[in-house]
Amino acid sequence: MIIAKDAPPLGLAHFTVLEVPPLDLVSLAARIGYAAVGLRLHPAFPGAPYYTIPVGSSAMREMRERMQGEGVSVYDIEFVIIDPDFAATRLTAILESAGELGARRLSVCGDDPDRGRLEANFAKLCDLAAGFGMGVDLECMAWRQVSSFPEAVRVVEAAGRPNGGALVDALHLSRTGGSPSDLKAVSPQRIRSAQLCDAPATRPGSTEAIIEEARSRRLPPGHGDLPLCELLAMLPDDVCLSVEVPMDSTAPAEARARHVFEATQTLFESCRVQDLQSP
């Protein structure tokens, strides 16, 4: 197992190996060396796969026992779209499950052109999540209404909830015209979660191609051209890091997850060496 010196704990986003059910995901993560997992308990888009772990169910009991036995926690739950028809109360059952699992964050994106309504709904969701000990992270995507990291921060600040945050995803930051320097203007308290992956420097030429890249053609950290060392240097020291690397690959899920983990450890070591060599 490759572990970089002074490497931070690393989480495994479910989207990296979405075919793996939650119970098996915990054991897979433990074998490789991940400290936490994310879980897809809500469909990211119509027809997308997701899993349910109802409170009080045998699945919940098995999941909690497996997490305790393997020493792996659940960090975040995904993925919710705040669109014009959004109602926070519809997510109560999901948040109940997330709270029972000890999850700390819920990941969402904003796709409502009415900015006032979007901000109000984000605030309502933050209030609902707070009752389960959770925060909410708003993620920008090039094909959504909230299409840049600064826009996500503006929505979070307008909502004014202490448990609201803006999620930093290395790919989405790049593909929405952002750079690591964008984080300088943001309070560290608003950046609780960051997702690592890599990609070529050149942005795909169409919205459809950007979506395809985000959902199936990401690269392991350090295998592309994104400024990941610069991004890591700009993140708050206490940010929770995970890898989200869905790939178009025929390799088994565990092999893919291990490859991503080891690539990220190599990246951490490379960034550490660069930092030591800096004047």
GROMACS .gro file of N, CA and C in nm, residues 2-5 7 10 221-223 229 232 259-274:
model
   81
    2ILE      N    1   0.058   0.220  -0.087
    2ILE     CA    2   0.134   0.344  -0.097
    2ILE      C    3   0.063   0.452  -0.016
    3ILE      N    4   0.131   0.504   0.088
    3ILE     CA    5   0.077   0.614   0.167
    3ILE      C    6   0.183   0.723   0.171
    4ALA      N    7   0.148   0.840   0.121
    4ALA     CA    8   0.244   0.950   0.120
    4ALA      C    9   0.271   0.998   0.262
    5LYS      N   10   0.392   1.048   0.285
    5LYS     CA   11   0.427   1.103   0.415
    5LYS      C   12   0.338   1.223   0.447
    7ALA      N   13   0.030   1.245   0.461
    7ALA     CA   14  -0.087   1.254   0.375
    7ALA      C   15  -0.214   1.273   0.458
   10LEU      N   16  -0.824   1.041   0.337
   10LEU     CA   17  -0.885   1.053   0.205
   10LEU      C   18  -1.017   0.977   0.200
  221PRO      N   19  -0.606   1.161  -0.998
  221PRO     CA   20  -0.522   1.278  -0.966
  221PRO      C   21  -0.376   1.255  -1.004
  222GLY      N   22  -0.319   1.356  -1.070
  222GLY     CA   23  -0.180   1.346  -1.114
  222GLY      C   24  -0.162   1.288  -1.251
  223HIS      N   25  -0.271   1.242  -1.315
  223HIS     CA   26  -0.262   1.181  -1.448
  223HIS      C   27  -0.311   1.276  -1.558
  229CYS      N   28  -0.173   2.063  -0.727
  229CYS     CA   29  -0.088   2.107  -0.616
  229CYS      C   30  -0.125   2.249  -0.574
  232LEU      N   31  -0.453   2.223  -0.380
  232LEU     CA   32  -0.432   2.173  -0.244
  232LEU      C   33  -0.372   2.280  -0.154
  259HIS      N   34  -0.630   0.213  -0.774
  259HIS     CA   35  -0.548   0.293  -0.866
  259HIS      C   36  -0.564   0.442  -0.834
  260VAL      N   37  -0.686   0.484  -0.810
  260VAL     CA   38  -0.711   0.625  -0.778
  260VAL      C   39  -0.647   0.662  -0.644
  261PHE      N   40  -0.657   0.574  -0.545
  261PHE     CA   41  -0.597   0.600  -0.414
  261PHE      C   42  -0.446   0.615  -0.427
  262GLU      N   43  -0.382   0.522  -0.495
  262GLU     CA   44  -0.236   0.526  -0.506
  262GLU      C   45  -0.190   0.645  -0.589
  263ALA      N   46  -0.266   0.680  -0.692
  263ALA     CA   47  -0.231   0.798  -0.772
  263ALA      C   48  -0.240   0.924  -0.686
  264THR      N   49  -0.339   0.930  -0.599
  264THR     CA   50  -0.355   1.047  -0.513
  264THR      C   51  -0.243   1.056  -0.410
  265GLN      N   52  -0.200   0.941  -0.356
  265GLN     CA   53  -0.087   0.942  -0.263
  265GLN      C   54   0.041   0.990  -0.333
  266THR      N   55   0.060   0.948  -0.457
  266THR     CA   56   0.175   0.995  -0.534
  266THR      C   57   0.167   1.145  -0.556
  267LEU      N   58   0.045   1.194  -0.584
  267LEU     CA   59   0.027   1.339  -0.599
  267LEU      C   60   0.061   1.412  -0.470
  268PHE      N   61   0.011   1.362  -0.356
  268PHE     CA   62   0.041   1.426  -0.229
  268PHE      C   63   0.192   1.438  -0.207
  269GLU      N   64   0.263   1.329  -0.236
  269GLU     CA   65   0.408   1.330  -0.216
  269GLU      C   66   0.475   1.428  -0.312
  270SER      N   67   0.430   1.432  -0.435
  270SER     CA   68   0.486   1.524  -0.533
  270SER      C   69   0.464   1.669  -0.490
  271CYS      N   70   0.344   1.699  -0.442
  271CYS     CA   71   0.314   1.835  -0.397
  271CYS      C   72   0.398   1.871  -0.275
  272ARG      N   73   0.419   1.774  -0.185
  272ARG     CA   74   0.500   1.799  -0.066
  272ARG      C   75   0.645   1.830  -0.105
  273VAL      N   76   0.699   1.757  -0.198
  273VAL     CA   77   0.835   1.780  -0.244
  273VAL      C   78   0.846   1.917  -0.309
  274GLN      N   79   0.747   1.952  -0.391
  274GLN     CA   80   0.748   2.084  -0.455
  274GLN      C   81   0.748   2.195  -0.351
   0.00000   0.00000   0.00000
